[in-house]
mmCIF file of C-alpha atoms in Angstrom:
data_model
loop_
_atom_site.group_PDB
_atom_site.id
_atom_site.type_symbol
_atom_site.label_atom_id
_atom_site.label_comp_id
_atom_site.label_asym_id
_atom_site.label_seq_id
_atom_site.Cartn_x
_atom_site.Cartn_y
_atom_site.Cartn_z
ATOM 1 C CA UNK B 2 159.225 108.554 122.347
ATOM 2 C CA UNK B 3 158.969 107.604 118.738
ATOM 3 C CA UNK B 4 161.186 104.711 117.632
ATOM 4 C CA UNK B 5 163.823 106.671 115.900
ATOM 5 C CA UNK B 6 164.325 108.442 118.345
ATOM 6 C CA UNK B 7 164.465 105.948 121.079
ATOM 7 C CA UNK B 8 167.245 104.024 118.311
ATOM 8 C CA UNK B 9 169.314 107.932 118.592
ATOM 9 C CA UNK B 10 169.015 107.510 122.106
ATOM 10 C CA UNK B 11 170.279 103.915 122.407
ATOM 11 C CA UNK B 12 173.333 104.973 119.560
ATOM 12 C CA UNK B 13 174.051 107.751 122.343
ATOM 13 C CA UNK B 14 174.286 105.580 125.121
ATOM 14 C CA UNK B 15 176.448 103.118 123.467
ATOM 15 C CA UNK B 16 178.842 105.935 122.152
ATOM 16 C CA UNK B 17 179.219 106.897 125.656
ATOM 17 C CA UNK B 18 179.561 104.193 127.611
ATOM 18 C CA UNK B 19 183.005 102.663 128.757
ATOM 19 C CA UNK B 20 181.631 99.545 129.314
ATOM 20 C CA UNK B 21 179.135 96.934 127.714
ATOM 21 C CA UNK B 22 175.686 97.980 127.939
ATOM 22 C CA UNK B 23 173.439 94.921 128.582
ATOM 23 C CA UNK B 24 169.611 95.387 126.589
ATOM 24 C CA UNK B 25 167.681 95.015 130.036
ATOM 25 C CA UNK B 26 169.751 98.458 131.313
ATOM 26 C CA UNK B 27 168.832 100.096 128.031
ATOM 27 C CA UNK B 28 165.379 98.699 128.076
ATOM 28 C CA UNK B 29 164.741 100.360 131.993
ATOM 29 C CA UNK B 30 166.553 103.583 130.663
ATOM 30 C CA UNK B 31 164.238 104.046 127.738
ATOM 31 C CA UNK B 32 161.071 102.443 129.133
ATOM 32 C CA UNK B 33 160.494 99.825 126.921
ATOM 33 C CA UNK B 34 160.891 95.792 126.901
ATOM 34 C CA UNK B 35 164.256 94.323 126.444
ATOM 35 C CA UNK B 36 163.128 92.902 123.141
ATOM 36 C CA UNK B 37 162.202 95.994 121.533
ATOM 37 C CA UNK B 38 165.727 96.532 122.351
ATOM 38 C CA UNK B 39 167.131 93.958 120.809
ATOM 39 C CA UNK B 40 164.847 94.849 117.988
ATOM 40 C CA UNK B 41 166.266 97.902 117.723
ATOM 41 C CA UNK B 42 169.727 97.084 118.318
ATOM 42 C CA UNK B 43 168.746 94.232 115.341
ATOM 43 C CA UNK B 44 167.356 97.819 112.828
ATOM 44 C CA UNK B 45 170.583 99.797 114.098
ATOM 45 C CA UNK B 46 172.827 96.924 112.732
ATOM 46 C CA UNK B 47 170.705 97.152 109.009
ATOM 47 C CA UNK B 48 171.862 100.771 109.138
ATOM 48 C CA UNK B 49 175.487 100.176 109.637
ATOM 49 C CA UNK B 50 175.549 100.653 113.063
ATOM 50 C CA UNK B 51 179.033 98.572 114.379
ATOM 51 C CA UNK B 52 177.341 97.349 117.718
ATOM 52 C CA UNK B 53 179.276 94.390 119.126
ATOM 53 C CA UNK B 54 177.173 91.826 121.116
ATOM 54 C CA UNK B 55 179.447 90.614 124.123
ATOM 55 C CA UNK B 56 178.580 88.250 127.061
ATOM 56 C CA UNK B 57 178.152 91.585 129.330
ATOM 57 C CA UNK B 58 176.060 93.867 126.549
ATOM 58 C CA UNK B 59 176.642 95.713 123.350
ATOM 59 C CA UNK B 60 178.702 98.341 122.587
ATOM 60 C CA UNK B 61 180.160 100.001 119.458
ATOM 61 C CA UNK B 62 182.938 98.706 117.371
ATOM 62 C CA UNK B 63 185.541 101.477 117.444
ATOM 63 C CA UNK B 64 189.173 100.975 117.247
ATOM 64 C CA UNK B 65 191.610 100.362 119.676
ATOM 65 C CA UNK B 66 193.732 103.346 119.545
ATOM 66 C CA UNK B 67 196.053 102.295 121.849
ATOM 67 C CA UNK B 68 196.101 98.920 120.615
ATOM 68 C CA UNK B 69 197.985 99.348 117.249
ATOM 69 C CA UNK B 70 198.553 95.404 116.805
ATOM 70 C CA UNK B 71 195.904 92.985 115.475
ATOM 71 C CA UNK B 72 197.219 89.172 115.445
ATOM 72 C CA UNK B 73 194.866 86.189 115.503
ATOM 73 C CA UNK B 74 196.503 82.855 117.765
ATOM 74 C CA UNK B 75 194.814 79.140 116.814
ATOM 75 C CA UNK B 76 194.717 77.947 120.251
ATOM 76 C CA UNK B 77 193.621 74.166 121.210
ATOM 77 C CA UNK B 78 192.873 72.815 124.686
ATOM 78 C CA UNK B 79 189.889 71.553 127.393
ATOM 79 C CA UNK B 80 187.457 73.586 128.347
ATOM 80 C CA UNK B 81 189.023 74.158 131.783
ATOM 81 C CA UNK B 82 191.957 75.624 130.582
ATOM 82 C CA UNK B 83 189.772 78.752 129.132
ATOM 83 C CA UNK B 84 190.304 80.998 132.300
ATOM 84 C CA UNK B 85 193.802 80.301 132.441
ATOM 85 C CA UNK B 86 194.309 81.192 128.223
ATOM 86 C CA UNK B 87 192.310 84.642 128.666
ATOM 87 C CA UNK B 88 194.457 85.555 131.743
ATOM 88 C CA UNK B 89 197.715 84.596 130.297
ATOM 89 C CA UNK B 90 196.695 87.272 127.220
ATOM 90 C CA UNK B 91 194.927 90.024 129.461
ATOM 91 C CA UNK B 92 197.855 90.127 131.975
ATOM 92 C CA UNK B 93 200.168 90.624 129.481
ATOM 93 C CA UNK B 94 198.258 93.758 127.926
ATOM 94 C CA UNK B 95 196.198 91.999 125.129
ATOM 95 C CA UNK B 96 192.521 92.779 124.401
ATOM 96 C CA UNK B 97 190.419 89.183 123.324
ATOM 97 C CA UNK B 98 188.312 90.829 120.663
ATOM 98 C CA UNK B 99 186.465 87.761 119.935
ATOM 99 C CA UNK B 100 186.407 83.898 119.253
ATOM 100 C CA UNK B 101 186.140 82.159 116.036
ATOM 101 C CA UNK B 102 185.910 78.037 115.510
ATOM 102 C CA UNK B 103 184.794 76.998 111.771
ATOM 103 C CA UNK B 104 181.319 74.444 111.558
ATOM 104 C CA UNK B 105 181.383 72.004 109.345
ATOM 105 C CA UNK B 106 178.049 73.358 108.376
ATOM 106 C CA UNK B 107 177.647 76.883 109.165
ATOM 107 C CA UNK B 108 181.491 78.369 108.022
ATOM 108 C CA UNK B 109 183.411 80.471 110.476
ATOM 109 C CA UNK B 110 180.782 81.183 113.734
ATOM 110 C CA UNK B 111 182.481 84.344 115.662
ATOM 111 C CA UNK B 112 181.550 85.428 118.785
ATOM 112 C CA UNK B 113 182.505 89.130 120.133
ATOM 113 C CA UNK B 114 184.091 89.431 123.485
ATOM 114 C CA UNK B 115 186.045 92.364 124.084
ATOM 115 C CA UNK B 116 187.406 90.584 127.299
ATOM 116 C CA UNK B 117 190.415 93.142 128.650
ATOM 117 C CA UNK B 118 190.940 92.823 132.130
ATOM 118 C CA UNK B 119 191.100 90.006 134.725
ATOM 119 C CA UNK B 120 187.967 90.973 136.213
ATOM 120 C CA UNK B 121 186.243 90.602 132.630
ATOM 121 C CA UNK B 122 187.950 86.894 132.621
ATOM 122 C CA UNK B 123 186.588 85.924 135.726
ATOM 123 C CA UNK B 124 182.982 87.688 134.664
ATOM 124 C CA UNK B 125 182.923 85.646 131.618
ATOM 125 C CA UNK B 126 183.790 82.202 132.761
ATOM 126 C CA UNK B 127 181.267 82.712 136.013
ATOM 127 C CA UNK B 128 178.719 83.710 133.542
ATOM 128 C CA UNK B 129 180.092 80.165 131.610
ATOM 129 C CA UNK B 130 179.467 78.605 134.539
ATOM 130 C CA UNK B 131 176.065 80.064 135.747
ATOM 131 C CA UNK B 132 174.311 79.499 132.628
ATOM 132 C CA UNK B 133 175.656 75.834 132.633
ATOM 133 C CA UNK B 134 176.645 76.999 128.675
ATOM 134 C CA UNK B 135 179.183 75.125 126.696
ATOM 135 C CA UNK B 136 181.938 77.510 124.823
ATOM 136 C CA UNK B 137 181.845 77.505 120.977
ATOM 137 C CA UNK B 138 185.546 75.489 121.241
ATOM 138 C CA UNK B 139 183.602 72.611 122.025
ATOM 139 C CA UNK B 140 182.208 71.978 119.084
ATOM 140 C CA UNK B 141 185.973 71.561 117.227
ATOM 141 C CA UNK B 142 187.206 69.502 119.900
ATOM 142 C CA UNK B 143 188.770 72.870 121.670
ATOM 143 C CA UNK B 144 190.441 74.505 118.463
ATOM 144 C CA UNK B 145 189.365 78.514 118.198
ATOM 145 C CA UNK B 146 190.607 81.398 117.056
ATOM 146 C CA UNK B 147 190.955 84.766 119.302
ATOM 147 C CA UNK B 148 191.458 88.069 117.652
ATOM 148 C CA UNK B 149 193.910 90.022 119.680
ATOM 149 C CA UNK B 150 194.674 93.267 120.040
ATOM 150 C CA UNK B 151 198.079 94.719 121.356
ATOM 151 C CA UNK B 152 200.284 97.564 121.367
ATOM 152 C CA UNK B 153 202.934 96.044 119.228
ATOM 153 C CA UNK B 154 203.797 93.380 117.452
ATOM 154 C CA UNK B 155 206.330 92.403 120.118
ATOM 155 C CA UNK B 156 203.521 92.289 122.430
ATOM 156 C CA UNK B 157 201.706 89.895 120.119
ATOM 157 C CA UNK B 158 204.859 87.342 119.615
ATOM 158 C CA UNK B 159 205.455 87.553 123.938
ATOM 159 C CA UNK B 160 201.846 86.522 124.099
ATOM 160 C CA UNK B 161 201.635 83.986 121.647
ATOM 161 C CA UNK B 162 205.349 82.532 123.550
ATOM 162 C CA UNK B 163 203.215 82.594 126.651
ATOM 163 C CA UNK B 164 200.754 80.664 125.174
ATOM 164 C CA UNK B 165 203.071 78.332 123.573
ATOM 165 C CA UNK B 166 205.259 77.878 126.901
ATOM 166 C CA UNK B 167 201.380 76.712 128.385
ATOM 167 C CA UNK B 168 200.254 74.055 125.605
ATOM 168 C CA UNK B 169 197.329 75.974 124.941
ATOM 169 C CA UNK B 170 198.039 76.998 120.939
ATOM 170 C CA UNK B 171 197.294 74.765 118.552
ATOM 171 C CA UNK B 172 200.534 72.482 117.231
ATOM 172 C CA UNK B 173 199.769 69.776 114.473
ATOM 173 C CA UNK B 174 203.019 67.942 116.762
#
């Protein structure tokens, strides 16, 4: 398979799939090595390709239709309070469409996550945990940002509340 074609092929995949698609199961499904993947994946981007990198795979930007709301919360607390934040939005119907904190050095750093359920909570903090990693928070003393999508602004404000009624949001109290 050339290597435009092989790029089709991994655009097809991702336009398909439900779910993050991790480079090592697109690298077995097209026969090649997972860096000629992420290679690819790398070209696809140059082209205008919206492909999110998440901590379970890629997968392409696309809107969420039934999330009509976009707010972004400033949240600020300890590491250990990061499984309890994501489940407080994700059981109330948000979508954690990233993380941002801003370097001193490099600007805003964002990181995609696309985190929607509980089960993609407890994925991404065991994945925290496995690779002994330290979250992005950590290097502003726990203040981030989290892109969230909703179904309403209502939805937003009762999340943000939640979050509030938790300490976790930032307060310059």
């Amino acid at each position: 398979m050339k290597a435009i074609e092989r790029r089709q092929q991994i655009i097809e995949y991702l336009t398909k799939a439900s779910h993050p698609m991790s480079a090592s199961y697109l690298a077995k499904q097209l026969s090649v090595s997972r860096q000629i993947i992420v290679g690819d994946i790398a070209l696809l981007r140059a082209e205008n390709h919206e492909i999110l990198s998440t901590h379970r795979g890629y997968l392409l930007s696309s809107p969420h239709h039934a999330h009509a709301f976009l707010g972004k919360i400033v949240c600020c607390h300890k590491s250990q309070d990061t499984e309890k934040e994501m489940l407080l939005i994700v059981n109330q119907g948000g979508i954690i469409l990233d993380v941002q904190v801003e370097h001193p050095i490099y600007g805003m750093l964002t990181a995609a996550l696309n985190i929607q359920t509980s089960e993609d909570v407890h994925n991404f903090i065991k994945q925290v945990r496995n690779a002994n990693a330290t979250l992005l928070s950590s290097l502003t003393q726990g203040i981030h940002i989290h892109t969230i999508a909703c179904t309403s602004k209502d939805e937003f404000e009762q999340i943000k509340k939640s979050l509030s009624a938790a300490k976790l949001l930032w307060s310059e109290d």
